[in-house]
């Protein structure tokens, strides 16, 4: 009995997304949601969230490497993310596109929705599903708050509210966000954003590398 082999998209058809490690899970969720079998994902370290000056140089090298490996369709899974326009220069250099917006907190909410709340949210501390899962690893331990809670006022004293931008409905993540707000002495708000503009951005990028009919 003959076996049916599942063919993979060839090199010309693949879309490589080079993304922030903080949105890896979400990119893969959108890939599955949209059935983007020709999408491949590689990530830069999530810790670059704290070191935006490292993003553009690392992306430059990552794109050069991807092109050397034969990738013709590349999409940058970052917004500006604190690079001050430097990431845009890298994108222009290589002729690739990136996610619209200043940061993931904006495109998760949707750029139109974010524009309406940006001023009011100026004194708010955003959290996402990723940051809830990694709250201890990204905030408590690196900032020494687990051993020196008195430093909380130094780091978070200028914030008024913690806003949890929820990509999924997960009661455990809700608990983390609520506890974080209480710990930091901030008011709490939950916004169910889903994947926001990430879905449309990925769909548009994938359309340019859609597998040809054979």
mmCIF file of N, CA, C and O in Angstrom, residues 32-72:
data_model
loop_
_atom_site.group_PDB
_atom_site.id
_atom_site.type_symbol
_atom_site.label_atom_id
_atom_site.label_comp_id
_atom_site.label_asym_id
_atom_site.label_seq_id
_atom_site.Cartn_x
_atom_site.Cartn_y
_atom_site.Cartn_z
ATOM 1 N N UNK A 32 -0.970 28.615 13.615
ATOM 2 C CA UNK A 32 -1.927 27.504 13.649
ATOM 3 C C UNK A 32 -3.336 27.987 13.318
ATOM 4 O O UNK A 32 -4.075 27.338 12.575
ATOM 5 N N UNK A 33 -3.685 29.135 13.865
ATOM 6 C CA UNK A 33 -5.026 29.697 13.651
ATOM 7 C C UNK A 33 -5.291 29.957 12.174
ATOM 8 O O UNK A 33 -6.388 29.699 11.672
ATOM 9 N N UNK A 34 -4.278 30.454 11.473
ATOM 10 C CA UNK A 34 -4.442 30.820 10.062
ATOM 11 C C UNK A 34 -4.016 29.706 9.110
ATOM 12 O O UNK A 34 -4.153 29.850 7.890
ATOM 13 N N UNK A 35 -3.493 28.608 9.653
ATOM 14 C CA UNK A 35 -3.069 27.508 8.812
ATOM 15 C C UNK A 35 -1.876 27.851 7.931
ATOM 16 O O UNK A 35 -1.823 27.459 6.759
ATOM 17 N N UNK A 36 -0.917 28.567 8.483
ATOM 18 C CA UNK A 36 0.246 29.019 7.704
ATOM 19 C C UNK A 36 1.356 27.975 7.759
ATOM 20 O O UNK A 36 2.373 28.148 8.438
ATOM 21 N N UNK A 37 1.176 26.907 6.997
ATOM 22 C CA UNK A 37 2.141 25.817 7.033
ATOM 23 C C UNK A 37 3.504 26.223 6.486
ATOM 24 O O UNK A 37 4.508 25.572 6.776
ATOM 25 N N UNK A 38 3.532 27.280 5.687
ATOM 26 C CA UNK A 38 4.799 27.695 5.075
ATOM 27 C C UNK A 38 5.569 28.702 5.938
ATOM 28 O O UNK A 38 6.584 29.230 5.513
ATOM 29 N N UNK A 39 5.084 28.930 7.148
ATOM 30 C CA UNK A 39 5.745 29.888 8.045
ATOM 31 C C UNK A 39 6.719 29.182 8.973
ATOM 32 O O UNK A 39 6.388 28.156 9.581
ATOM 33 N N UNK A 40 7.915 29.724 9.070
ATOM 34 C CA UNK A 40 8.914 29.235 10.011
ATOM 35 C C UNK A 40 9.261 30.368 10.972
ATOM 36 O O UNK A 40 9.202 31.544 10.618
ATOM 37 N N UNK A 41 9.617 30.013 12.175
ATOM 38 C CA UNK A 41 9.886 31.011 13.211
ATOM 39 C C UNK A 41 11.257 30.823 13.827
ATOM 40 O O UNK A 41 11.669 29.705 14.134
ATOM 41 N N UNK A 42 11.961 31.937 13.960
ATOM 42 C CA UNK A 42 13.177 31.960 14.765
ATOM 43 C C UNK A 42 13.114 33.219 15.615
ATOM 44 O O UNK A 42 12.472 34.201 15.225
ATOM 45 N N UNK A 43 13.725 33.201 16.779
ATOM 46 C CA UNK A 43 13.566 34.324 17.708
ATOM 47 C C UNK A 43 14.891 34.860 18.215
ATOM 48 O O UNK A 43 15.858 34.109 18.405
ATOM 49 N N UNK A 44 14.902 36.153 18.459
ATOM 50 C CA UNK A 44 15.984 36.785 19.197
ATOM 51 C C UNK A 44 15.633 36.680 20.681
ATOM 52 O O UNK A 44 14.464 36.495 21.033
ATOM 53 N N UNK A 45 16.628 36.780 21.561
ATOM 54 C CA UNK A 45 16.367 36.589 22.993
ATOM 55 C C UNK A 45 15.303 37.532 23.547
ATOM 56 O O UNK A 45 15.297 38.733 23.254
ATOM 57 N N UNK A 46 14.422 36.979 24.358
ATOM 58 C CA UNK A 46 13.358 37.780 24.971
ATOM 59 C C UNK A 46 13.934 38.877 25.864
ATOM 60 O O UNK A 46 13.312 39.928 26.036
ATOM 61 N N UNK A 47 15.112 38.646 26.409
ATOM 62 C CA UNK A 47 15.716 39.626 27.318
ATOM 63 C C UNK A 47 16.065 40.936 26.621
ATOM 64 O O UNK A 47 16.307 41.958 27.272
ATOM 65 N N UNK A 48 16.067 40.948 25.281
ATOM 66 C CA UNK A 48 16.325 42.195 24.557
ATOM 67 C C UNK A 48 15.248 43.229 24.850
ATOM 68 O O UNK A 48 15.417 44.407 24.547
ATOM 69 N N UNK A 49 14.122 42.776 25.429
ATOM 70 C CA UNK A 49 13.073 43.701 25.879
ATOM 71 C C UNK A 49 13.671 44.746 26.817
ATOM 72 O O UNK A 49 13.240 45.906 26.820
ATOM 73 N N UNK A 50 14.667 44.345 27.591
ATOM 74 C CA UNK A 50 15.320 45.253 28.529
ATOM 75 C C UNK A 50 16.532 45.948 27.932
ATOM 76 O O UNK A 50 17.077 46.874 28.526
ATOM 77 N N UNK A 51 16.978 45.479 26.766
ATOM 78 C CA UNK A 51 18.169 46.032 26.120
ATOM 79 C C UNK A 51 17.866 46.335 24.656
ATOM 80 O O UNK A 51 18.412 45.696 23.750
ATOM 81 N N UNK A 52 16.993 47.322 24.403
ATOM 82 C CA UNK A 52 16.580 47.598 23.025
ATOM 83 C C UNK A 52 17.722 47.989 22.095
ATOM 84 O O UNK A 52 17.586 47.845 20.872
ATOM 85 N N UNK A 53 18.846 48.450 22.660
ATOM 86 C CA UNK A 53 19.985 48.799 21.806
ATOM 87 C C UNK A 53 20.594 47.569 21.137
ATOM 88 O O UNK A 53 21.335 47.691 20.155
ATOM 89 N N UNK A 54 20.252 46.383 21.627
ATOM 90 C CA UNK A 54 20.792 45.149 21.055
ATOM 91 C C UNK A 54 19.932 44.606 19.917
ATOM 92 O O UNK A 54 20.378 43.727 19.166
ATOM 93 N N UNK A 55 18.719 45.108 19.800
ATOM 94 C CA UNK A 55 17.776 44.529 18.844
ATOM 95 C C UNK A 55 18.221 44.737 17.397
ATOM 96 O O UNK A 55 18.304 43.775 16.615
ATOM 97 N N UNK A 56 18.493 45.977 17.016
ATOM 98 C CA UNK A 56 18.829 46.258 15.611
ATOM 99 C C UNK A 56 20.091 45.526 15.149
ATOM 100 O O UNK A 56 20.078 44.899 14.086
ATOM 101 N N UNK A 57 21.201 45.578 15.900
ATOM 102 C CA UNK A 57 22.400 44.845 15.457
ATOM 103 C C UNK A 57 22.162 43.342 15.340
ATOM 104 O O UNK A 57 22.631 42.705 14.385
ATOM 105 N N UNK A 58 21.411 42.787 16.302
ATOM 106 C CA UNK A 58 21.138 41.350 16.262
ATOM 107 C C UNK A 58 20.231 41.002 15.088
ATOM 108 O O UNK A 58 20.411 39.967 14.432
ATOM 109 N N UNK A 59 19.262 41.866 14.799
ATOM 110 C CA UNK A 59 18.357 41.621 13.671
ATOM 111 C C UNK A 59 19.122 41.711 12.353
ATOM 112 O O UNK A 59 18.879 40.914 11.423
ATOM 113 N N UNK A 60 20.041 42.645 12.257
ATOM 114 C CA UNK A 60 20.867 42.785 11.059
ATOM 115 C C UNK A 60 21.595 41.471 10.761
ATOM 116 O O UNK A 60 21.564 40.955 9.633
ATOM 117 N N UNK A 61 22.218 40.909 11.785
ATOM 118 C CA UNK A 61 22.946 39.651 11.616
ATOM 119 C C UNK A 61 21.996 38.494 11.306
ATOM 120 O O UNK A 61 22.310 37.621 10.489
ATOM 121 N N UNK A 62 20.832 38.480 11.968
ATOM 122 C CA UNK A 62 19.878 37.399 11.765
ATOM 123 C C UNK A 62 19.337 37.395 10.332
ATOM 124 O O UNK A 62 19.176 36.329 9.718
ATOM 125 N N UNK A 63 19.065 38.579 9.798
ATOM 126 C CA UNK A 63 18.558 38.661 8.423
ATOM 127 C C UNK A 63 19.644 38.263 7.432
ATOM 128 O O UNK A 63 19.383 37.537 6.456
ATOM 129 N N UNK A 64 20.861 38.727 7.651
ATOM 130 C CA UNK A 64 21.967 38.349 6.768
ATOM 131 C C UNK A 64 22.156 36.835 6.753
ATOM 132 O O UNK A 64 22.361 36.227 5.695
ATOM 133 N N UNK A 65 22.063 36.221 7.922
ATOM 134 C CA UNK A 65 22.211 34.773 8.027
ATOM 135 C C UNK A 65 21.077 34.063 7.290
ATOM 136 O O UNK A 65 21.300 33.089 6.561
ATOM 137 N N UNK A 66 19.855 34.573 7.478
ATOM 138 C CA UNK A 66 18.701 33.956 6.831
ATOM 139 C C UNK A 66 18.809 34.035 5.309
ATOM 140 O O UNK A 66 18.508 33.067 4.599
ATOM 141 N N UNK A 67 19.240 35.179 4.809
ATOM 142 C CA UNK A 67 19.394 35.319 3.361
ATOM 143 C C UNK A 67 20.486 34.405 2.828
ATOM 144 O O UNK A 67 20.353 33.822 1.746
ATOM 145 N N UNK A 68 21.565 34.262 3.596
ATOM 146 C CA UNK A 68 22.655 33.377 3.191
ATOM 147 C C UNK A 68 22.185 31.926 3.118
ATOM 148 O O UNK A 68 22.713 31.119 2.342
ATOM 149 N N UNK A 69 21.182 31.606 3.938
ATOM 150 C CA UNK A 69 20.631 30.251 3.961
ATOM 151 C C UNK A 69 19.559 30.045 2.892
ATOM 152 O O UNK A 69 19.016 28.947 2.766
ATOM 153 N N UNK A 70 19.267 31.107 2.135
ATOM 154 C CA UNK A 70 18.332 30.974 1.021
ATOM 155 C C UNK A 70 16.936 31.484 1.256
ATOM 156 O O UNK A 70 16.066 31.345 0.394
ATOM 157 N N UNK A 71 16.668 32.091 2.392
ATOM 158 C CA UNK A 71 15.332 32.618 2.661
ATOM 159 C C UNK A 71 15.095 33.889 1.844
ATOM 160 O O UNK A 71 15.889 34.826 1.908
ATOM 161 N N UNK A 72 14.003 33.890 1.105
ATOM 162 C CA UNK A 72 13.668 35.039 0.265
ATOM 163 C C UNK A 72 12.546 35.873 0.849
ATOM 164 O O UNK A 72 12.380 37.034 0.476
#
